[in-house]
Coordinates of C-alpha atoms in Angstrom, one line a residue:
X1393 CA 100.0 102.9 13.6
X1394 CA 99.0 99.4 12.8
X1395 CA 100.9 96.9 10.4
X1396 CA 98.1 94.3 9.8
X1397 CA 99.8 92.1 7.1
X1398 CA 103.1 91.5 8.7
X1399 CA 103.9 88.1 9.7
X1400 CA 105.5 88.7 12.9
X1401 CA 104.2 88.7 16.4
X1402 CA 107.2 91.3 17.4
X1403 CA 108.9 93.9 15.5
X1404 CA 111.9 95.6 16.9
X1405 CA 113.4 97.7 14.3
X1406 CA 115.7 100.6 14.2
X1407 CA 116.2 100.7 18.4
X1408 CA 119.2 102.6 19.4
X1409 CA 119.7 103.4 23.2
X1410 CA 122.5 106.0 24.7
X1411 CA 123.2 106.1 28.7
X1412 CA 125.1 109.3 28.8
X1413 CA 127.9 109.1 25.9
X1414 CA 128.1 105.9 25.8
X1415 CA 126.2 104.0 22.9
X1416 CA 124.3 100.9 24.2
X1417 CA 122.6 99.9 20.9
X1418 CA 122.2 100.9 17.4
X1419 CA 119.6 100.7 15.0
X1420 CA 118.9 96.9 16.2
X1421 CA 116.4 94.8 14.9
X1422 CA 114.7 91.9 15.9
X1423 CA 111.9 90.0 15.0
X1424 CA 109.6 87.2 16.3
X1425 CA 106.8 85.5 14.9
X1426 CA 104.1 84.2 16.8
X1427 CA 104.9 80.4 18.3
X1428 CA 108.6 80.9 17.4
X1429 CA 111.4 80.3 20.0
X1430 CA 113.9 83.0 19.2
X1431 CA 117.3 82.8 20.1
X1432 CA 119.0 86.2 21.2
X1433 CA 122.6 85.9 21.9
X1434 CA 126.0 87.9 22.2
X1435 CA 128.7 88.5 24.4
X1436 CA 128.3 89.7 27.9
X1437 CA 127.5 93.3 27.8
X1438 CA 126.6 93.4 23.9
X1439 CA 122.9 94.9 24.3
X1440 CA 120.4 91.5 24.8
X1441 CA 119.0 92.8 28.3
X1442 CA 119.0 96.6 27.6
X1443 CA 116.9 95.5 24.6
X1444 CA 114.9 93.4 26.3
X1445 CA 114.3 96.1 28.8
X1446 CA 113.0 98.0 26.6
X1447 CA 110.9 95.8 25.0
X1448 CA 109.1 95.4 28.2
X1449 CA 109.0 98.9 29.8
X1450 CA 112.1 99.1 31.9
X1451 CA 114.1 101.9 29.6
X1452 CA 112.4 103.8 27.0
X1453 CA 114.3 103.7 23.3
X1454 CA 116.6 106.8 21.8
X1455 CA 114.9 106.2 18.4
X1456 CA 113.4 103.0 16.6
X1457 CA 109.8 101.4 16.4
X1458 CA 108.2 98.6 18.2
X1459 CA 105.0 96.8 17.2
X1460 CA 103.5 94.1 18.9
X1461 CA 100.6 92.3 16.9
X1462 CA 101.3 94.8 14.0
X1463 CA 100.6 97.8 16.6
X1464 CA 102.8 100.6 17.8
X1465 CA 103.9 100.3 21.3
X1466 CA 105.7 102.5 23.4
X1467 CA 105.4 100.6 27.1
X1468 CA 106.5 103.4 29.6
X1469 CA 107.2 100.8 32.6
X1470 CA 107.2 97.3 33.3
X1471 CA 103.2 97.1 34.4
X1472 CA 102.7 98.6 31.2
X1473 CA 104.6 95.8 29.2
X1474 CA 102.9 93.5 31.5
X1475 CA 99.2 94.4 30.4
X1476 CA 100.3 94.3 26.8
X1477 CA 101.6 90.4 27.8
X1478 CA 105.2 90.7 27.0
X1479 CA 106.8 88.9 30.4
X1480 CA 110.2 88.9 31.1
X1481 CA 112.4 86.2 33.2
X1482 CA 115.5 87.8 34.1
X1483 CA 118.6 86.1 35.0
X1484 CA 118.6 88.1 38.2
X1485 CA 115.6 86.9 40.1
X1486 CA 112.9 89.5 41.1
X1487 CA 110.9 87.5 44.1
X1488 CA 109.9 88.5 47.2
X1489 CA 111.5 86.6 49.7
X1490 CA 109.1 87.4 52.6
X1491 CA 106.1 86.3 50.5
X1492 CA 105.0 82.3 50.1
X1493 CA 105.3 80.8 46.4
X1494 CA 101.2 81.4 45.9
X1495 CA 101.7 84.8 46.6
X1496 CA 104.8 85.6 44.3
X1497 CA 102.8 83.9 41.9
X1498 CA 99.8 85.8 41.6
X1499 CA 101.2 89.1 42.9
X1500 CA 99.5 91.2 40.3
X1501 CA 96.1 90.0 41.5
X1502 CA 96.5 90.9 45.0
X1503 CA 94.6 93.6 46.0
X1504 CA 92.7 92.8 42.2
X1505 CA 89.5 92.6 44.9
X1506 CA 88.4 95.5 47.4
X1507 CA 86.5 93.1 49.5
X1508 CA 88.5 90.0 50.0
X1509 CA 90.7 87.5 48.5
X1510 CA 90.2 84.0 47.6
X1511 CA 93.1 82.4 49.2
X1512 CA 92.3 79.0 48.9
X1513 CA 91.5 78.9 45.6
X1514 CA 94.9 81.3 44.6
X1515 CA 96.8 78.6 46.2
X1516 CA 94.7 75.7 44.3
X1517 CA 95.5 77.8 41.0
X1518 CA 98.9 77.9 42.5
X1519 CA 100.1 74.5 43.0
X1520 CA 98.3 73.5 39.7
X1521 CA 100.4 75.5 37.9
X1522 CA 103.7 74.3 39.5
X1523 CA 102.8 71.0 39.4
X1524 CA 102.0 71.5 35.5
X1525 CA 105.5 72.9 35.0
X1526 CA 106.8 69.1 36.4
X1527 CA 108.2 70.4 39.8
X1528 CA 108.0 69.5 43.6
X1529 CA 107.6 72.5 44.7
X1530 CA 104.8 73.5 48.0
X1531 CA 103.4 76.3 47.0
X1532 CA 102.6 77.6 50.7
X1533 CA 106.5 77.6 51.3
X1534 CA 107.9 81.1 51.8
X1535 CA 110.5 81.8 49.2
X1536 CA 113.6 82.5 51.1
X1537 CA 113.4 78.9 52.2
X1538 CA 113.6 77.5 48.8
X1539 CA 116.8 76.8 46.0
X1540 CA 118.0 78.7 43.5
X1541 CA 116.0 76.3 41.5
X1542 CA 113.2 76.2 42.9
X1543 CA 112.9 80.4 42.8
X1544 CA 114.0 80.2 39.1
X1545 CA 111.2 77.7 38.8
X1546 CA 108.6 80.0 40.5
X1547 CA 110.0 83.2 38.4
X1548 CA 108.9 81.2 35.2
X1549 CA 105.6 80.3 36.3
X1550 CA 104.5 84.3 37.3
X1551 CA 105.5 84.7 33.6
X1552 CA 103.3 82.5 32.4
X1553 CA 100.5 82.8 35.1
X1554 CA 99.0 85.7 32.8
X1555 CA 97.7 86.4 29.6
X1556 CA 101.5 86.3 28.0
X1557 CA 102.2 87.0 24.0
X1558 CA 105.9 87.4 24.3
X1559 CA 107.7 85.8 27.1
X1560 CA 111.6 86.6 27.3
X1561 CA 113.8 84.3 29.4
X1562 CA 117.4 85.1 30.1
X1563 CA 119.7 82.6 31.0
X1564 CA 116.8 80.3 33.0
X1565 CA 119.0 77.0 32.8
X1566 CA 122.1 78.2 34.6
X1567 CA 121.4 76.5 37.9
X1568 CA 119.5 73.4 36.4
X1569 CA 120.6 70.1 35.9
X1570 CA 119.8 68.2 33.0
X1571 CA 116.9 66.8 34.2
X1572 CA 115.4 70.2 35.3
X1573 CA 116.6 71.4 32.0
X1574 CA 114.7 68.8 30.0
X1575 CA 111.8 69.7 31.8
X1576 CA 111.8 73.5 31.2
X1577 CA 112.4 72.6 27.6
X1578 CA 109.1 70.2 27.8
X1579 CA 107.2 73.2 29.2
X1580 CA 108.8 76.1 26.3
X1581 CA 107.1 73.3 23.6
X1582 CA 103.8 73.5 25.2
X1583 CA 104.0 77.1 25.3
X1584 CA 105.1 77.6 21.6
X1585 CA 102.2 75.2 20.5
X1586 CA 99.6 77.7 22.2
X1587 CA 101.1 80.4 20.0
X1588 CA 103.4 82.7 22.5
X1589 CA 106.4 83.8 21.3
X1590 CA 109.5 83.1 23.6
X1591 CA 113.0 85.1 23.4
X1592 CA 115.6 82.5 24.6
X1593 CA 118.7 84.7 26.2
X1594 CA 121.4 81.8 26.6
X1595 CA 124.9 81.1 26.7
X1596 CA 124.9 77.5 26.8
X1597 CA 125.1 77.1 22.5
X1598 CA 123.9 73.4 22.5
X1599 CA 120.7 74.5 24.2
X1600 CA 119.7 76.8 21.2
X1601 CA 120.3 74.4 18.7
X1602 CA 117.8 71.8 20.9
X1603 CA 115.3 74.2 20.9
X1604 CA 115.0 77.5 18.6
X1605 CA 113.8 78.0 15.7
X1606 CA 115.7 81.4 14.6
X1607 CA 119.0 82.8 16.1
X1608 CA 119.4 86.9 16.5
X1609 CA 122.7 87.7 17.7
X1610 CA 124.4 91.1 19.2
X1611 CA 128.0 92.3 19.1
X1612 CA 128.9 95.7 20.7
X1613 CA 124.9 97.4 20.7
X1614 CA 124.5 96.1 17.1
X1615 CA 122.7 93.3 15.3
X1616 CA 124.9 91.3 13.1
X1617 CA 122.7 88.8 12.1
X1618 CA 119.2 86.6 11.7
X1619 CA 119.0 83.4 10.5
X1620 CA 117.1 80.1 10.8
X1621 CA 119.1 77.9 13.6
X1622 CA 118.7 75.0 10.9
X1623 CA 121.0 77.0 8.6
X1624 CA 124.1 77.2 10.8
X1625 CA 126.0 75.8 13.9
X1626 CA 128.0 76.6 16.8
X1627 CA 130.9 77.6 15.0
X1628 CA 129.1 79.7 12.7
X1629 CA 127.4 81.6 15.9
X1630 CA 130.1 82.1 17.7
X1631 CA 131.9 83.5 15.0
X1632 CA 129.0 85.9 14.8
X1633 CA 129.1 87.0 18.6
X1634 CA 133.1 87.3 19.3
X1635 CA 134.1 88.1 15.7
X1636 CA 136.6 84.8 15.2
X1637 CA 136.8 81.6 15.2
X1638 CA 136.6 80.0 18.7
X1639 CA 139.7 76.8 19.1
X1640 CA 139.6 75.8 22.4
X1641 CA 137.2 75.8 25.0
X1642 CA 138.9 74.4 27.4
X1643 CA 142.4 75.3 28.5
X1644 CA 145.5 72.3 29.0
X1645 CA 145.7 71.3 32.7
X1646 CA 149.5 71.1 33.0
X1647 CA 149.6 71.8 36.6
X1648 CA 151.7 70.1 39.3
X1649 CA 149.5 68.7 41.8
X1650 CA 150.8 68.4 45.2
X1651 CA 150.9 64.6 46.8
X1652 CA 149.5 66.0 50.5
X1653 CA 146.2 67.3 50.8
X1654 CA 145.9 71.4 51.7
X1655 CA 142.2 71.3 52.6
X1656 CA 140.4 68.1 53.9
X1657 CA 137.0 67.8 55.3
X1658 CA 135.7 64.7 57.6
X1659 CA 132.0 63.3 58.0
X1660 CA 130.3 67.3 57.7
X1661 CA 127.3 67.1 58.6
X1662 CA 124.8 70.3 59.0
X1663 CA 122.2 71.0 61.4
X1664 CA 119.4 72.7 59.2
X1665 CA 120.3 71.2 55.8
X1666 CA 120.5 68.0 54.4
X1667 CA 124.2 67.6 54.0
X1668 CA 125.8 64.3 56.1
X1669 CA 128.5 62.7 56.5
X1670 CA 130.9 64.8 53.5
X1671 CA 134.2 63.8 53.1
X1672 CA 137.2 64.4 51.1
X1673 CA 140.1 66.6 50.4
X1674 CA 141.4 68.8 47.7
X1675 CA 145.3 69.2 46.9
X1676 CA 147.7 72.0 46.2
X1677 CA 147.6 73.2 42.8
X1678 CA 143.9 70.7 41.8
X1679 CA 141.1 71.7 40.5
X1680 CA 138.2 69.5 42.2
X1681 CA 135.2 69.2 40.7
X1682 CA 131.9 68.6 42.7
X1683 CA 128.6 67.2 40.9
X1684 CA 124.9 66.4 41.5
X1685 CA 121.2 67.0 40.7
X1686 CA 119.5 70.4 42.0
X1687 CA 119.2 69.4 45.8
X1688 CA 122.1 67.0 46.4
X1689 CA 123.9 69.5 48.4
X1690 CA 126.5 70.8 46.6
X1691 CA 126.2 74.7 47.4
X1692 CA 125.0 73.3 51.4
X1693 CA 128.1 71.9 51.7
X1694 CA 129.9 74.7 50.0
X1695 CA 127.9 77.2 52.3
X1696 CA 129.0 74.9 55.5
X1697 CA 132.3 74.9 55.3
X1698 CA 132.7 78.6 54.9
X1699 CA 130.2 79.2 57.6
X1700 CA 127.2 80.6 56.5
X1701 CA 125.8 77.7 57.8
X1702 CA 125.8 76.0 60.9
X1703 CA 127.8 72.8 61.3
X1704 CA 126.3 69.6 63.2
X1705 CA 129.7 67.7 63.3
X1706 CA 132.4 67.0 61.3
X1707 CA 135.9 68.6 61.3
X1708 CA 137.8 71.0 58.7
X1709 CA 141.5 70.8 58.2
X1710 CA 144.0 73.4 56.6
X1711 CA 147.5 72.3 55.9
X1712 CA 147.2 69.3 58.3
X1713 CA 145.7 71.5 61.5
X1714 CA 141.9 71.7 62.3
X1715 CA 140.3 74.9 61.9
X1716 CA 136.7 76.1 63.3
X1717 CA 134.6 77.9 60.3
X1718 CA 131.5 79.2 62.3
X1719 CA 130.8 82.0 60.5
X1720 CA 132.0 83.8 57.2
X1721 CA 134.6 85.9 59.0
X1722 CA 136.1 82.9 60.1
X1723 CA 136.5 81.5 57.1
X1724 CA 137.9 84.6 55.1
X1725 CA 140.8 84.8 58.4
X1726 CA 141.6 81.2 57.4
X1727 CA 141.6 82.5 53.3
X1728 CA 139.2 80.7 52.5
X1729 CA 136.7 82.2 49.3
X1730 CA 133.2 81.5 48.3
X1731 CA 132.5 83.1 45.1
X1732 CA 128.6 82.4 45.7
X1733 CA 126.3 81.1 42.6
X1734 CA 123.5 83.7 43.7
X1735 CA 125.8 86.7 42.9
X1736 CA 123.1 89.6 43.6
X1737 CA 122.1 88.2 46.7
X1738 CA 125.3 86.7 48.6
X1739 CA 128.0 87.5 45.6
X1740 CA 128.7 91.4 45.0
X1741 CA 127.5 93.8 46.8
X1742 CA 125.1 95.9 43.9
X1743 CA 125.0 99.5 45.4
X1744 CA 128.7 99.9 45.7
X1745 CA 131.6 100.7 42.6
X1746 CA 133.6 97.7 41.0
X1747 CA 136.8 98.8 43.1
X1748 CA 134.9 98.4 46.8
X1749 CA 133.5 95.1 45.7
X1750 CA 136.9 94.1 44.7
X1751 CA 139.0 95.4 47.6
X1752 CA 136.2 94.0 50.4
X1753 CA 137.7 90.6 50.9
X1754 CA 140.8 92.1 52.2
X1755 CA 142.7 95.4 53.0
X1756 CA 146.0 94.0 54.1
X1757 CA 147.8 93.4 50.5
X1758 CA 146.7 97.2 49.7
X1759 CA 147.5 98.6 53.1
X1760 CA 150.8 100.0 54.3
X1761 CA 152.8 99.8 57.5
X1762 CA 150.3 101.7 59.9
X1763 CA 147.4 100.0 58.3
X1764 CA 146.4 103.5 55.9
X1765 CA 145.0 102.1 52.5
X1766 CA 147.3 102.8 49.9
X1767 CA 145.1 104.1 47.3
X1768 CA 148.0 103.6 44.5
X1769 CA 148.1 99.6 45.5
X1770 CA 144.2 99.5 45.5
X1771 CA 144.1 101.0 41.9
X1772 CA 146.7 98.8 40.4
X1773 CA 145.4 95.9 41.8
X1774 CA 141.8 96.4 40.4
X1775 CA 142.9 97.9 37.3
X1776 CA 145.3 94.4 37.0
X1777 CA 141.9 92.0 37.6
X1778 CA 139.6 94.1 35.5
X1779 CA 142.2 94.0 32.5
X1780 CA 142.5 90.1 33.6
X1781 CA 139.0 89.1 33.6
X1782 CA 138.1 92.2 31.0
X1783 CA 135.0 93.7 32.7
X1784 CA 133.7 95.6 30.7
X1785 CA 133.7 99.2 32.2
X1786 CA 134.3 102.6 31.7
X1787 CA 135.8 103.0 35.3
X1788 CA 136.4 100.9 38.4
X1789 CA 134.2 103.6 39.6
X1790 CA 130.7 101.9 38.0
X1791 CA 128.4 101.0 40.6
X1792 CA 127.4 97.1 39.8
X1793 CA 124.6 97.2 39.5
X1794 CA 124.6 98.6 36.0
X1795 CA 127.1 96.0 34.9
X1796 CA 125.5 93.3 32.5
X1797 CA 125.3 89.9 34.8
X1798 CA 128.2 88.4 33.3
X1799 CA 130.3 90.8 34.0
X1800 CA 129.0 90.9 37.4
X1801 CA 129.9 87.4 37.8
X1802 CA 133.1 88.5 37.0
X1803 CA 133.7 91.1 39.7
X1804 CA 132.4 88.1 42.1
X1805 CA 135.1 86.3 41.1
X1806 CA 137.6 89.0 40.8
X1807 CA 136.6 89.7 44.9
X1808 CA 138.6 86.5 46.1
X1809 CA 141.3 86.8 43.3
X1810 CA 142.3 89.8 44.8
X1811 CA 143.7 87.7 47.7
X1812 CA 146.0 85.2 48.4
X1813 CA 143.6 82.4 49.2
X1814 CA 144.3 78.9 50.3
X1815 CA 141.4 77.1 49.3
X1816 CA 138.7 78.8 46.5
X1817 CA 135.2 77.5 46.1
X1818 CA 134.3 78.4 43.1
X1819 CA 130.0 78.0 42.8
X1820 CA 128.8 77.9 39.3
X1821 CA 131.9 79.9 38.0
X1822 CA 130.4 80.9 34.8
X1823 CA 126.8 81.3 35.3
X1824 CA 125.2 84.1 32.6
X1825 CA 129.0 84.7 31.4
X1826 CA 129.3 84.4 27.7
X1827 CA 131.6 81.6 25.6
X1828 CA 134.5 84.7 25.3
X1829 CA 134.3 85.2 29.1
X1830 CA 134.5 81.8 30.1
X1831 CA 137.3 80.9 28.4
X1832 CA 139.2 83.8 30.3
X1833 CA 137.5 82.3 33.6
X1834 CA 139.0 78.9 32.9
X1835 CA 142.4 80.0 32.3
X1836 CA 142.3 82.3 35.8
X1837 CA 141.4 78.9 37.7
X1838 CA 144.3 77.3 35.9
X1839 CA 146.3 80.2 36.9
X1840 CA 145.1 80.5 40.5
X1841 CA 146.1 76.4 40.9
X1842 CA 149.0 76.9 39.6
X1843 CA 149.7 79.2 42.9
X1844 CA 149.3 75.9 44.7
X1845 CA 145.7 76.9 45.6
X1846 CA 142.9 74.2 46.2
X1847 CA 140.7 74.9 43.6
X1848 CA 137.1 73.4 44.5
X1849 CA 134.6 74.1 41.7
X1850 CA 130.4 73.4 41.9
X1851 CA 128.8 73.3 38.2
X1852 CA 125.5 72.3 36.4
X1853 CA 127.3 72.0 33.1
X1854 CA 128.8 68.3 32.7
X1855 CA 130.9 69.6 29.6
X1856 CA 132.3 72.5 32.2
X1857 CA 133.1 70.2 34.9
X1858 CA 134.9 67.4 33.0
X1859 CA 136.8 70.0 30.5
X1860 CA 138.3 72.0 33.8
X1861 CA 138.5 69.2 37.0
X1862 CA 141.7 67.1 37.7
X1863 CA 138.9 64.9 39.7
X1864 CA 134.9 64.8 40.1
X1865 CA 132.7 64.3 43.7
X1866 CA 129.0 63.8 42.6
X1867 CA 126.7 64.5 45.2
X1868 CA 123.5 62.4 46.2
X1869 CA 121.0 63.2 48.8
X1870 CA 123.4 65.5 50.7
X1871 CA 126.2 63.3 50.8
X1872 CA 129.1 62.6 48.4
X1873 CA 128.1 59.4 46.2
X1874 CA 131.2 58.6 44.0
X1875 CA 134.5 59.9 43.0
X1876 CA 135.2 59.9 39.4
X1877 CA 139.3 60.2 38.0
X1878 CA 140.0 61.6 34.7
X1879 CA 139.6 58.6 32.6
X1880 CA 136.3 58.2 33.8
X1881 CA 134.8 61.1 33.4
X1882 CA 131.5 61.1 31.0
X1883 CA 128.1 62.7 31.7
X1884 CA 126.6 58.8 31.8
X1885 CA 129.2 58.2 34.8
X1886 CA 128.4 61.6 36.3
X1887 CA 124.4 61.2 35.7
X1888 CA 124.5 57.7 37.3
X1889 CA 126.3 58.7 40.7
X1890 CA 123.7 61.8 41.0
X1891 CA 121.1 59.4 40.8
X1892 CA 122.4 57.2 43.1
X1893 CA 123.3 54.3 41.4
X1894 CA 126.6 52.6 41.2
X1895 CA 128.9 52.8 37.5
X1896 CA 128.7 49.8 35.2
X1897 CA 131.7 47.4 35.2
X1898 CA 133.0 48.6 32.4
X1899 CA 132.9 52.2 32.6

C-alpha cells in the first residue's frame, strides 16, 4: 500500500508489541518528516528502543502500520531495515573489536566483491569520512584499542556510511564532552540539510531543545504526546515523561565529611596509558568529583587504581596503610568498587539474572557460618536494591540483557551497593538513565557517603558534576590539572582546567 500525499518521511501508527503477558507498547505513534530531527523521549524502560527495534527489523510489531516514503514496510531483520536505509545507533555499541575502524566501517561491503577488495581505497573512503565528522581518529587502528568515544564516534559514521533515510541515535552524547558534543551536533545539521530524518533518543533535556525540531515522548508502552519543541520546555516534557512536576534535580549535600583522608593516591603513573603523576585523596563521607575532555584520563586512572590496569609507579593508600591493586580481585578484597562507564562490556554481566549480577561482588554478607549461601539473605538483599533503585522488573530472575540500558546501569550500580565498600568509583553514574532515575541515583550516592564511604564520581555532564561533588579534579593530558572547591565551581572554571589553562583572577 502506498500513501503518496503524506508529508512525512516515517509513519508509525497504531504499533503495539507484547513479550509474553507483558504489554511493551500500545497503539504508539510516531511520525517524522523528512530533514526533521525528532526527539523521542520517556523514562527508562517506557518503549523508545523496542520501537525503534522494530522500526529497523530487530522485533516484528503485534499490530500497527509502518510506512516509509508513503510505502508499507514490514522489515523482517536488521539487513532488511538496513537496505530500506533506516540506520540505527544504539546506546550499546555493536563493533567488532577484532576488526580495524575501516573495516567496522564498511562491514556491509565486505565480501560486496567475489574477486577482491579494494583495501586502500576503503580505507581512503574511510578516513575521509571520520575526518569529515571532525575527529582524530586513525582509521587502521583496531577497535578495542580505541575510547569509548572514539567507538561511539565510529558507530555513527557506519550509520551514515550508506544510503541512510532514517537514522535513529540513542543516547550518542553520554560519554562526550562538550566539545565532542558540539561536534556531533555540527554533523546532525549537515545531515538534516541533505534531507535524512534523524530520531534523537536522549536524556540529557537541554540537548533536545538545542537541536530538535519536534518532541515525541513515551510513558509506560504509550505515546502521550507530539508537539513542536518550540511550543514547550523542560518542565512541560518532563511532566509528559514521569507524570508530575519535577522540583529538584539535585539532592541537599548535608553530609559530615571526615577531616582525614580514607583513600589517597600519590604520583600514579601507568605503564600503557597516558595517566602520570595523579595525586590526591578523597575523605570519609565526600563525594569527589573528577573532570576532563574525552582522553584526559579520567576512566585510565579510574581503571589503575582498581587494577585493570597495570601500574608504572605510584602508591595507593587505605585508611593511612599502602595497599597493592594489581588486579581487579585485589581491589574488590580491599572494597574497593568500579561501577564501569561501559556497562555491557566491563559493567554487568548480560547472560546472567539481575540477582547473580547483584550478588557477584560478594558472598560473605549473604553467607552463613560454614560459608553455605543463605538464599533468604540473597533475596532480601536484592529485592531491598531493586525496590531502592526501582529496576524495573518482573523478577530478579530477568536475565539483563533484556533490561532497557538504564535500568542496566542500575543493576551495575546496584552490584557494588550490595557491599560494604570503602571507597566507590562511580564512572559516568547515570549514562542512558532517565531524569526520574537519576534523581534516585543521586540520593543513593548521598546515602552511600553518608556511610562514611569515599565517594569518587567521573562524569561528562558539568551540571551532574557540580550539582552532586563536595569538590572537583579536572583532568588534562593524563594528569590532574586543577582542583576546584564549591564556590568555584562553574562549567567556564571546569572547561578552562580541561583545556589546560589556568582560572582567571577573579573566578
Amino acid at each position: 500500500m502506498k500513501n503518496t500525499t503524506s508529508e512525512y518521511r516515517l509513519e508509525m501508527t497504531g504499533i503495539s508489541k507484547s513479550f509474553g503477558i507483558v504489554s511493551v507498547l500500545e497503539n504508539v505513534n510516531l511520525k517524522v518528516k523528512a530533514g526533521e530531527i525528532h526527539a523521542l523521549l520517556g523514562e527508562n524502560g517506557a518503549g523508545k528502543s523496542t520501537l525503534m527495534k522494530i522500526l529497523s527489523g530487530v522485533y516484528q510489531k503485534d499490530a500497527g502500520q509502518v510506512l516509509l516514503n508513503g510505502e508499507t514496510i514490514n522489515p523482517k531483520n536488521t539487513h532488511d531495515g538496513q537496505v530500506l536505509g533506516i540506520n540505527v545507533v544504539y546506546q550499546e555499541l555493536s563493533l567488532i573489536n577484532d576488526l580495524s575502524v575501516a573495516e567496522n566501517i564498511y562491514l556491509h561491503k565486505l565480501g560486496a566483491s567475489k574477486f577482491w577488495m579494494n583495501w586502500k581505497q576503503i580505507t581512503k573512503d574511510a578516513q575521509e569520512l571520520i575526518d569529515s565528522l571532525g575527529f582524530d581518529i586513525n582509521v587502521s587502528a583496531k577497535v578495542r584499542n580505541l575510547s569509548i568515544v572514539q567507538k561511539q564516534v565510529v558507530e555513527i559514521a557506519k550509520a551514515i556510511s550508506e544510503d541512510t533515510k532514517v537514522l535513529v541515535l540513542d543516547e550518542p552524547t553520554t560519554v562526550f564532552d562538550p566539545t565532542d558534543t558540539q561536534k556531533l551536533f555540527d554533523n546532525l545539521f549537515k545531515l538534516k540539510e541533505r534531507g535524512i530524518s534523524i530520531i534523537y533518543i536522549s536524556h540529557h533535556l537541554e540537548e533536545i531543545f538545542k537541536i530538535a525540531d519536534t518532541v515525541t515522548v513515551l510513558k509506560d508502552g504509550v505515546d502521550t504526546g507530539s508537539l513542536p519543541v518550540k511550543d514547550t520546555d523542560t518542565d512541560g516534557v518532563i511532566k509528559l515523561m514521569i507524570g508530575r512536576e519535577l522540583k529538584d534535580l539535585y539532592p541537599t549535600r548535608n553530609v559530615k565529611i571526615g577531616d582525614v583522608p580514607v583513600f589517597e593516591v600519590h604520583n600514579l603513573t601507568a605503564k600503557d596509558t597516558l595517566v602520570h603523576d595523579v595525586t590526591f585523596n578523597v575523605k570519609p563521607g565526600e563525594v569527589l568529583g573528577i573532570a576532563g575532555l574525552g582522553g584526559s584520563g579520567r576512566t585510565e586512572t579510574a581503571k589503575l587504581i582498581f587494577g585493570a590496569h597495570k601500574k608504572k609507579s605510584g602508591s595507593i593508600i587505605l585508611n593511612g596503610k599502602e595497599i597493592k591493586t594489581n588486579t581487579p580481585v585485589d581491589a574488590v578484597g580491599y572494597e574497593i568498587g568500579l561501577v564501569s562507564e561501559n556497562r555491557k562490556e566491563e559493567g554487568v554481566f548480560l547472560p546472567l539474572s539481575i540477582r547473580k549480577n547483584i550478588s557477584v561482588t560478594s558472598f560473605k554478607p549473604i553467607s552463613g557460618r560454614f560459608g553455605f549461601i543463605s538464599v533468604d539473605k540473597e533475596c532480601k538483599n536484592v529485592r531491598s536494591l531493586i525496590e531502592k533503585l526501582n529496576i524495573k522488573t518482573p523478577s530478579s530472575e530477568i536475565d539483563v540483557k533484556n533490561l532497557s540500558g538504564g535500568n542496566q546501569q542500575k543493576v551495575a550500580l546496584a552490584k557494588w551497593l550490595s557491599i560494604d565498600s570503602k571507597v566507590i568509583i562511580i564512572d559516568e553514574p547515570t549514562r542512558g538513565v532517565d531524569v526520574g532515575a537519576k534523581i534516585e541515583i543521586y540520593h543513593l550516592i548521598n546515602e552511600v557517603a553518608k556511610k562514611g564511604v569515599g565517594v569518587i564520581v567521573i562524569s561528562s555532564d558539568m551540571p551532574e558534576i557540580m550539582g552532586i561533588a563536595d569538590r572537583i579534579l579536572v583532568m588534562h593530558e593524563g594528569t590532574i590539572y586543577g582542583e576546584l572547591p564549591k564556590e568555584k565551581f562553574s562549567e567556564e572554571n571546569i572547561l578552562r582546567y580541561a583545556i589546560g589553562k589556568p582560572l582567571k583572577i577573579n573566578s
